[in-house]
Every structure is written in C-alpha cells, then in structure tokens.
CSV table of C-alpha atoms in Angstrom, one decimal:
chain,number,residue,atom,x,y,z
A,84,MET,CA,0.1,0.0,0.1
A,85,LYS,CA,1.3,3.4,-1.0
A,86,SER,CA,2.0,5.8,1.9
A,87,ILE,CA,1.4,9.5,2.0
A,88,LEU,CA,5.3,9.9,1.1
A,89,ASP,CA,5.0,7.7,-2.0
A,90,ASP,CA,2.0,9.9,-3.3
A,91,ASN,CA,3.5,13.3,-2.8
A,92,LEU,CA,7.4,13.1,-2.8
A,93,ALA,CA,8.1,11.2,-6.1
A,94,ASP,CA,6.9,14.3,-8.0
A,95,CYS,CA,7.4,16.9,-5.2
A,96,LYS,CA,4.3,19.1,-4.4
A,97,CYS,CA,4.9,19.7,-0.6
A,98,CYS,CA,4.5,23.6,-1.1
A,99,PRO,CA,3.3,26.1,-3.9
A,100,ARG,CA,6.6,25.9,-5.6
A,101,ARG,CA,5.9,22.5,-6.8
A,102,CYS,CA,9.2,21.6,-7.9
A,103,GLY,CA,8.6,18.4,-9.2
A,104,VAL,CA,11.7,16.5,-8.0
A,105,ASN,CA,11.8,13.0,-6.9
A,106,ARG,CA,12.6,13.4,-3.3
A,107,LEU,CA,12.0,9.5,-2.7
A,108,LYS,CA,15.4,9.0,-4.7
A,109,GLY,CA,17.0,11.8,-2.6
A,110,GLU,CA,16.7,14.7,-5.2
A,111,ALA,CA,16.2,18.2,-3.6
A,112,GLY,CA,14.4,21.2,-4.8
A,113,PHE,CA,14.2,24.8,-3.8
A,114,CYS,CA,14.3,23.9,-0.2
A,115,GLY,CA,17.4,21.8,-0.4
A,116,ILE,CA,16.0,18.8,1.4
A,117,GLY,CA,15.8,15.4,-0.1
A,118,PHE,CA,13.8,12.3,1.2
A,119,LYS,CA,14.7,12.5,5.0
A,120,SER,CA,13.9,15.4,7.1
A,121,LEU,CA,16.9,17.3,8.2
A,122,VAL,CA,16.6,18.4,12.0
A,123,ALA,CA,18.6,21.0,13.3
A,124,HIS,CA,17.6,21.1,17.0
A,125,THR,CA,14.9,19.6,19.3
A,126,GLY,CA,14.1,20.6,22.8
A,127,LEU,CA,11.9,22.6,25.1
A,128,HIS,CA,11.4,26.1,24.1
A,129,PHE,CA,10.3,29.0,26.3
A,130,GLY,CA,10.3,31.9,23.9
A,131,GLU,CA,7.0,31.2,22.1
A,132,GLU,CA,3.7,32.9,22.8
A,133,PRO,CA,2.5,32.2,26.5
A,134,PRO,CA,-0.4,29.6,25.5
A,135,ILE,CA,2.2,27.8,23.5
A,136,SER,CA,5.3,27.9,25.9
A,137,GLY,CA,3.3,27.6,29.1
A,138,VAL,CA,5.4,26.9,32.2
A,139,ASN,CA,6.9,23.6,30.9
A,140,GLY,CA,7.8,24.8,27.4
A,141,SER,CA,7.0,24.0,23.8
A,142,GLY,CA,8.6,20.8,22.5
A,143,THR,CA,10.1,22.3,19.4
A,144,ILE,CA,11.6,20.4,16.5
A,145,PHE,CA,13.3,22.8,14.2
A,146,PHE,CA,13.6,21.5,10.6
A,147,ALA,CA,16.6,22.7,8.4
A,148,GLY,CA,15.8,24.0,4.7
A,149,CYS,CA,13.1,26.4,3.7
A,150,ASN,CA,10.9,27.0,0.9
A,151,LEU,CA,11.7,30.8,1.2
A,152,LYS,CA,14.9,32.6,1.0
A,153,CYS,CA,14.3,35.7,3.6
A,154,VAL,CA,17.3,38.1,3.5
A,155,PHE,CA,16.4,38.9,7.2
A,156,CYS,CA,15.9,35.4,8.5
A,157,GLN,CA,17.0,35.2,12.2
A,158,ASN,CA,17.2,31.4,11.6
A,159,PHE,CA,19.4,31.7,8.6
A,160,GLN,CA,21.9,29.2,9.9
A,161,ILE,CA,19.4,26.3,9.6
A,162,SER,CA,17.1,27.6,7.0
A,163,GLN,CA,19.6,28.6,4.2
A,164,GLU,CA,23.1,27.7,5.4
A,165,PHE,CA,22.3,24.3,7.0
A,166,SER,CA,25.3,22.7,5.2
A,167,THR,CA,27.5,24.5,7.7
A,168,ILE,CA,25.9,23.2,10.9
A,169,LYS,CA,25.4,19.9,12.6
A,170,THR,CA,21.9,18.6,11.6
A,171,ALA,CA,20.5,15.2,11.9
A,172,ALA,CA,18.7,13.2,8.9
A,173,MET,CA,15.7,11.5,10.5
A,174,SER,CA,13.2,8.8,9.2
A,175,THR,CA,9.8,9.3,10.1
A,176,ASP,CA,10.3,6.6,13.0
A,177,GLU,CA,13.1,8.7,14.5
A,178,LEU,CA,10.8,11.9,14.2
A,179,ALA,CA,8.1,9.9,16.1
A,180,ASP,CA,10.6,8.8,18.9
A,181,GLU,CA,11.8,12.6,19.2
A,182,MET,CA,8.1,13.5,19.7
A,183,LEU,CA,7.6,10.9,22.4
A,184,THR,CA,10.8,12.1,24.1
A,185,LEU,CA,9.6,15.6,24.3
A,186,GLN,CA,6.3,14.5,25.8
A,187,LYS,CA,8.0,12.5,28.5
A,188,LYS,CA,10.0,15.8,29.2
A,189,GLY,CA,6.8,17.6,29.9
A,190,ALA,CA,6.4,19.6,26.6
A,191,HIS,CA,3.0,21.2,26.5
A,192,ASN,CA,2.9,20.4,22.8
A,193,ILE,CA,5.0,19.2,19.8
A,194,ASN,CA,6.0,22.4,17.8
A,195,PHE,CA,7.3,21.7,14.3
A,196,VAL,CA,9.2,24.8,13.2
A,197,SER,CA,9.4,25.3,9.3
A,198,PRO,CA,7.6,22.2,8.4
A,199,SER,CA,6.2,23.4,4.8
A,200,HIS,CA,8.8,21.7,2.8
A,201,VAL,CA,8.7,18.3,4.9
A,202,ILE,CA,4.9,18.4,5.6
A,203,PHE,CA,4.1,14.8,4.6
A,204,GLN,CA,7.2,13.5,6.4
A,205,MET,CA,6.0,15.2,9.3
A,206,ALA,CA,2.5,14.0,9.1
A,207,GLU,CA,3.5,10.5,8.7
A,208,ALA,CA,5.7,10.8,11.7
A,209,VAL,CA,2.9,12.4,13.8
A,210,ILE,CA,0.5,9.4,12.9
A,211,LYS,CA,3.1,6.9,14.1
A,212,ALA,CA,3.9,8.8,17.3
A,213,LYS,CA,0.1,8.9,18.1
A,214,LYS,CA,-0.1,5.2,17.6
A,215,GLN,CA,2.7,4.8,20.2
A,216,GLY,CA,1.1,7.3,22.8
A,217,LEU,CA,1.4,10.8,21.7
A,218,THR,CA,-1.4,12.9,23.3
A,219,ILE,CA,-0.3,16.6,23.5
A,220,PRO,CA,-1.2,18.8,20.8
A,221,VAL,CA,0.7,19.2,17.5
A,222,VAL,CA,1.7,22.8,16.4
A,223,TYR,CA,2.3,23.5,12.7
A,224,ASN,CA,4.8,26.7,12.8
A,225,SER,CA,5.2,27.7,9.4
A,226,ASN,CA,6.1,30.7,7.1
A,227,GLY,CA,2.8,30.8,5.7
A,228,TYR,CA,3.9,29.8,2.3
A,229,ASP,CA,1.9,26.5,2.4
A,230,SER,CA,0.1,24.3,-0.3
A,231,VAL,CA,-3.6,24.4,0.5
A,232,ASP,CA,-3.8,21.0,-1.2
A,233,ALA,CA,-1.2,19.5,1.1
A,234,LEU,CA,-2.9,21.0,4.3
A,235,ARG,CA,-6.2,19.5,3.1
A,236,GLU,CA,-4.3,16.1,2.9
A,237,ILE,CA,-3.1,16.2,6.5
A,238,ARG,CA,-6.5,17.4,7.7
A,239,GLY,CA,-6.9,16.0,11.3
A,240,ILE,CA,-3.2,15.7,12.1
A,241,VAL,CA,-2.5,19.2,13.3
A,242,ASP,CA,-4.0,20.6,16.4
A,243,ILE,CA,-2.7,24.3,16.3
A,244,TYR,CA,-1.7,26.2,13.2
A,245,MET,CA,0.7,29.0,13.8
A,246,PRO,CA,1.8,30.6,10.5
A,247,ASP,CA,3.6,33.8,9.9
A,248,LEU,CA,1.9,36.3,7.7
A,249,LYS,CA,4.7,38.0,6.2
A,250,TYR,CA,3.5,40.1,3.2
A,251,MET,CA,0.4,41.2,1.4
A,252,ASP,CA,2.6,42.9,-1.2
A,253,ASN,CA,4.3,40.4,-3.7
A,254,GLU,CA,7.0,42.9,-4.5
A,255,LEU,CA,8.2,42.7,-1.2
A,256,GLY,CA,7.9,39.0,-1.0
A,257,LEU,CA,10.1,39.0,-4.3
A,258,LYS,CA,12.5,41.4,-3.1
A,259,PHE,CA,13.1,40.2,0.6
A,260,SER,CA,12.1,36.3,0.3
A,261,MET,CA,12.6,35.3,-3.3
A,262,VAL,CA,8.8,34.6,-3.7
A,263,ASP,CA,6.5,36.2,-6.2
A,264,ASP,CA,3.1,35.0,-5.3
A,265,TYR,CA,3.2,35.1,-1.4
A,266,ALA,CA,0.3,37.5,-1.2
A,267,ASP,CA,-1.7,35.3,-3.6
A,268,ILE,CA,-1.3,32.1,-1.6
A,269,VAL,CA,-1.4,33.1,1.9
A,270,PRO,CA,-5.2,34.1,2.0
A,271,GLY,CA,-6.3,30.6,1.2
A,272,VAL,CA,-3.9,29.1,3.5
A,273,LEU,CA,-5.3,31.1,6.4
A,274,SER,CA,-8.7,30.2,5.5
A,275,GLU,CA,-7.9,26.5,5.3
A,276,MET,CA,-6.2,26.5,8.5
A,277,SER,CA,-9.1,28.3,10.2
A,278,ALA,CA,-11.5,26.0,8.6
A,279,GLN,CA,-9.6,23.0,10.0
A,280,THR,CA,-9.1,24.0,13.6
A,281,GLY,CA,-11.2,27.0,14.4
A,282,PHE,CA,-10.4,29.8,16.7
A,283,LEU,CA,-7.4,29.2,19.3
A,284,LYS,CA,-8.9,27.3,22.1
A,285,ILE,CA,-7.0,27.7,25.6
A,286,ASN,CA,-7.6,25.4,28.7
A,287,LYS,CA,-8.1,26.5,32.1
A,288,THR,CA,-4.3,26.4,32.8
A,289,GLY,CA,-3.6,29.1,30.0
A,290,ILE,CA,-2.3,26.3,27.4
A,291,ALA,CA,-3.6,26.4,23.8
A,292,GLN,CA,-5.2,22.9,22.8
A,293,LYS,CA,-6.5,23.6,19.3
A,294,GLY,CA,-7.0,26.5,16.7
A,295,LEU,CA,-5.3,29.2,14.7
A,296,LEU,CA,-2.7,31.8,15.9
A,297,VAL,CA,-1.3,34.2,13.2
A,298,ARG,CA,1.9,35.8,13.6
A,299,HIS,CA,3.1,38.8,11.9
A,300,LEU,CA,6.7,40.4,12.2
A,301,VAL,CA,6.6,44.1,11.7
A,302,LEU,CA,9.1,45.3,9.2
A,303,PRO,CA,10.6,48.8,9.7
A,304,GLY,CA,9.6,51.3,7.0
A,305,PHE,CA,6.9,49.0,5.7
A,306,LEU,CA,3.9,49.7,7.8
A,307,GLU,CA,1.3,49.7,4.9
A,308,ASN,CA,2.3,45.9,4.5
A,309,SER,CA,1.7,45.4,8.0
A,310,LYS,CA,-1.7,47.1,7.8
A,311,LYS,CA,-2.6,45.0,4.8
A,312,CYS,CA,-1.8,41.9,6.6
A,313,LEU,CA,-3.7,42.9,9.7
A,314,SER,CA,-6.7,43.8,7.6
A,315,LEU,CA,-6.7,40.3,5.9
A,316,ILE,CA,-6.6,38.7,9.4
A,317,ALA,CA,-9.7,41.0,10.6
A,318,ASP,CA,-11.5,40.0,7.4
A,319,LEU,CA,-11.0,36.3,8.3
A,320,SER,CA,-12.4,37.0,11.6
A,321,LYS,CA,-11.7,39.7,14.3
A,322,ASP,CA,-11.8,36.8,16.8
A,323,THR,CA,-8.6,35.4,15.4
A,324,PHE,CA,-5.7,35.3,17.8
A,325,VAL,CA,-2.6,37.4,16.5
A,326,SER,CA,0.9,37.5,17.6
A,327,LEU,CA,2.2,41.1,16.7
A,328,MET,CA,6.1,40.9,16.7
A,329,SER,CA,8.3,43.7,17.4
A,330,GLN,CA,11.4,41.6,17.5
A,331,TYR,CA,12.9,42.7,14.0
A,332,SER,CA,16.5,43.4,13.6
A,333,PRO,CA,18.7,43.4,10.6
A,334,GLN,CA,19.9,39.7,10.6
A,335,TYR,CA,21.7,37.7,7.9
A,336,LYS,CA,21.7,39.9,4.6
A,337,ALA,CA,19.3,42.5,5.7
A,338,ALA,CA,22.0,45.2,6.3
A,339,GLU,CA,22.4,45.2,2.2
A,340,TYR,CA,18.9,46.3,1.9
A,341,ASN,CA,17.5,49.9,2.3
A,342,GLY,CA,14.6,50.2,4.6
A,343,ILE,CA,15.0,46.8,6.5
A,344,ASN,CA,18.7,47.8,7.5
A,345,ARG,CA,17.6,49.1,10.8
A,346,VAL,CA,15.6,48.0,13.8
A,347,LEU,CA,12.0,48.8,14.3
A,348,THR,CA,11.2,51.9,16.2
A,349,LYS,CA,8.9,52.2,19.1
A,350,GLN,CA,6.5,54.7,17.2
A,351,GLU,CA,6.4,52.3,14.3
A,352,TYR,CA,5.4,49.4,16.4
A,353,GLU,CA,2.9,51.5,18.4
A,354,GLU,CA,1.2,52.6,15.3
A,355,ILE,CA,0.7,49.0,14.0
A,356,THR,CA,-0.7,47.9,17.5
A,357,GLU,CA,-3.1,50.8,17.5
A,358,PHE,CA,-4.1,49.9,13.8
A,359,ALA,CA,-4.9,46.3,15.1
A,360,LEU,CA,-7.1,47.5,17.9
A,361,ASP,CA,-8.9,49.9,15.5
A,362,LEU,CA,-9.7,47.1,13.3
A,363,GLY,CA,-11.3,45.3,16.2
A,364,LEU,CA,-8.7,42.7,16.7
A,365,GLU,CA,-8.6,42.1,20.4
A,366,ASN,CA,-7.0,38.8,20.9
A,367,VAL,CA,-3.5,40.4,20.2
A,368,PHE,CA,-0.2,39.3,21.8
A,369,VAL,CA,2.5,42.1,21.8
A,370,GLN,CA,6.2,42.2,22.5
A,371,ASP,CA,8.5,44.6,24.4
A,372,ILE,CA,10.4,46.2,21.8
A,373,SER,CA,13.4,46.3,24.0
A,374,SER,CA,13.5,42.5,24.2
A,375,ARG,CA,14.5,41.7,20.6
A,376,ASP,CA,17.9,40.5,21.4
A,377,ASN,CA,16.3,37.7,23.5
A,378,PHE,CA,14.8,36.2,20.4
A,379,LEU,CA,18.0,35.7,18.5
A,380,PRO,CA,19.1,32.0,18.4
A,381,ASP,CA,22.6,30.7,17.7
A,382,PHE,CA,22.4,27.1,16.3
A,383,ASP,CA,26.2,26.4,16.6
A,384,ARG,CA,25.4,26.0,20.3
A,385,ALA,CA,23.9,22.9,21.9
A,386,ASP,CA,21.0,25.3,23.4
A,387,PRO,CA,20.4,27.8,20.5
A,388,PHE,CA,18.3,30.0,22.7
A,389,ARG,CA,20.5,30.3,25.8
A,390,ILE,CA,20.8,33.9,26.6
C-alpha cells in the first residue's frame, strides 16, 4: 500500500513551488531537502507565545531548509546555510521517537518549526507517534507559504496552526524572500487553517489546545504591508488570535537592503498595534520592543536560545 510519502514526494508538491523533483530518490528542490527530514534542533523552548510555551515549554523540532529565502531570517543558519552546521537526517520513525521524548520531558505540545517543505514526512511521523502514545497537541509553525492541497491532505493531524503572515505585497515578497506569489497564496492558507481548527482554544491552565494563531513580524519602513496583513486577518475573523512581533533586527543579509537595514522603532510598532485595535482585533499578543535580542538564536550552540 502506498504511503503519503509515495504519493507526494515522487513528484514533489509539498509547497506552492511544486518543484516536481523525486525526493524519494533523494533529489532536492528549492528547499534543499531530499527524502529524509533534516533536524537542526529539538528541545523545550520557552520563547513562544504564552499559550504555546506555558510553564513547561514547547517541544520544538526545528527543521533545516526552507521554501523561502528571507534576507532577514534570524534562523538563517538552519534555513539557508544548514550545510555549515550539525543536523540529523531523520526517518519518520526517528521523528516519532523525538516527539515521544519531548512529551516525556513535559512539553505542552509538539511544535514543528518550518515544516512546509517536509509536511508529509511530518504527517507520517505524527501518525506513528500517536499510535505509540502521543497525546499532546501538534503545532504547525510555518512561514505561511504552504500548499492548500497539502494542508487538506493532512487534515486532522495538526491541532494548532501558527503561521507567519509575512506579506500582502508580492513585490516585497520577491525582494526580501525570493517568492513572487506569497500574497496570492497566503489568504487561502489562512482560510484552510481556520476551517480545520477554528479559533484558538485555551484550557483552564492557559495552554492552547486547538486552533489558529497568526504571527506577523512588523518590518521597519513597511507599515502599509503590516496594515494590509492585519486587515486580511480581520477579514478572516476579528476573533482570530494574533501575535504582533516587534523583534525585528537586521539579521543575515538585511544590512544590504534599504529600509530593513535598521531596527523597528517604538513609534512604528505602536502605530501598528493601534491599527490592530482599530480593526477590532482584540486577541493580540504584543512584545516589549526592547527585548528583541532575547529572540536571536545561535544554532552553533547545543542550546540555541540560551541568553
């Protein structure tokens, strides 16, 4: 009997790029990843939104590779330059074991970071882990450039969708992330994620169990893009939970690009938070703009998030 991998990796259509390479034979497309998932880090992470990290931490599994090429990526070591760091090529059985280990450590959830290009490997691993006793929620933490068809195929596997909403301007997507149709793709992605899981549901202890939480990183100098992104979320539903991130700093190649070669100002962030409230979005997580350095990982270390 064919598996979900056989059906989707022989002519790869994991993400909207639909590279068409045969990843079953180890071929790699835009993301740079062949058949097995490359894992850059696993562990309890305490820097996510409060309903995700909670007290015990979120059980993160960071995948290497990416279907975008963001010039400002704070995770560039694993998204784009992963050949220079230590990673582990994992089968779906090994991924399932990692999930069960994180659950035993007390993780509130299993948090897959950058799964879009390995969505079917992730899905098969989750199915195996659940058969072996995985009971905590599964979080799909993506860049928002996902295939709606792929999301429909894994329906019922993910409990919490936590996508970034980067752009509602294709020119910015092309300039900063090497993608020319992000703004065309992401509305359908958010609609599908919302249809599958509904609004974010938080239990009595403050931990998310199911639903959609949309993240948006405010880019300096491009506030109109942020306003378009927030308007899209409000159109989806004003009850949508939003994480409005102020942590931008010019990482990786950002210093080479006018506009994003500086940090976000307090005034810019306040303008966007006020705009969100004016739209009627009330379920908004905000950040202290002075804490941006706390969010910068170093994947050369055993604990990338140690301050």
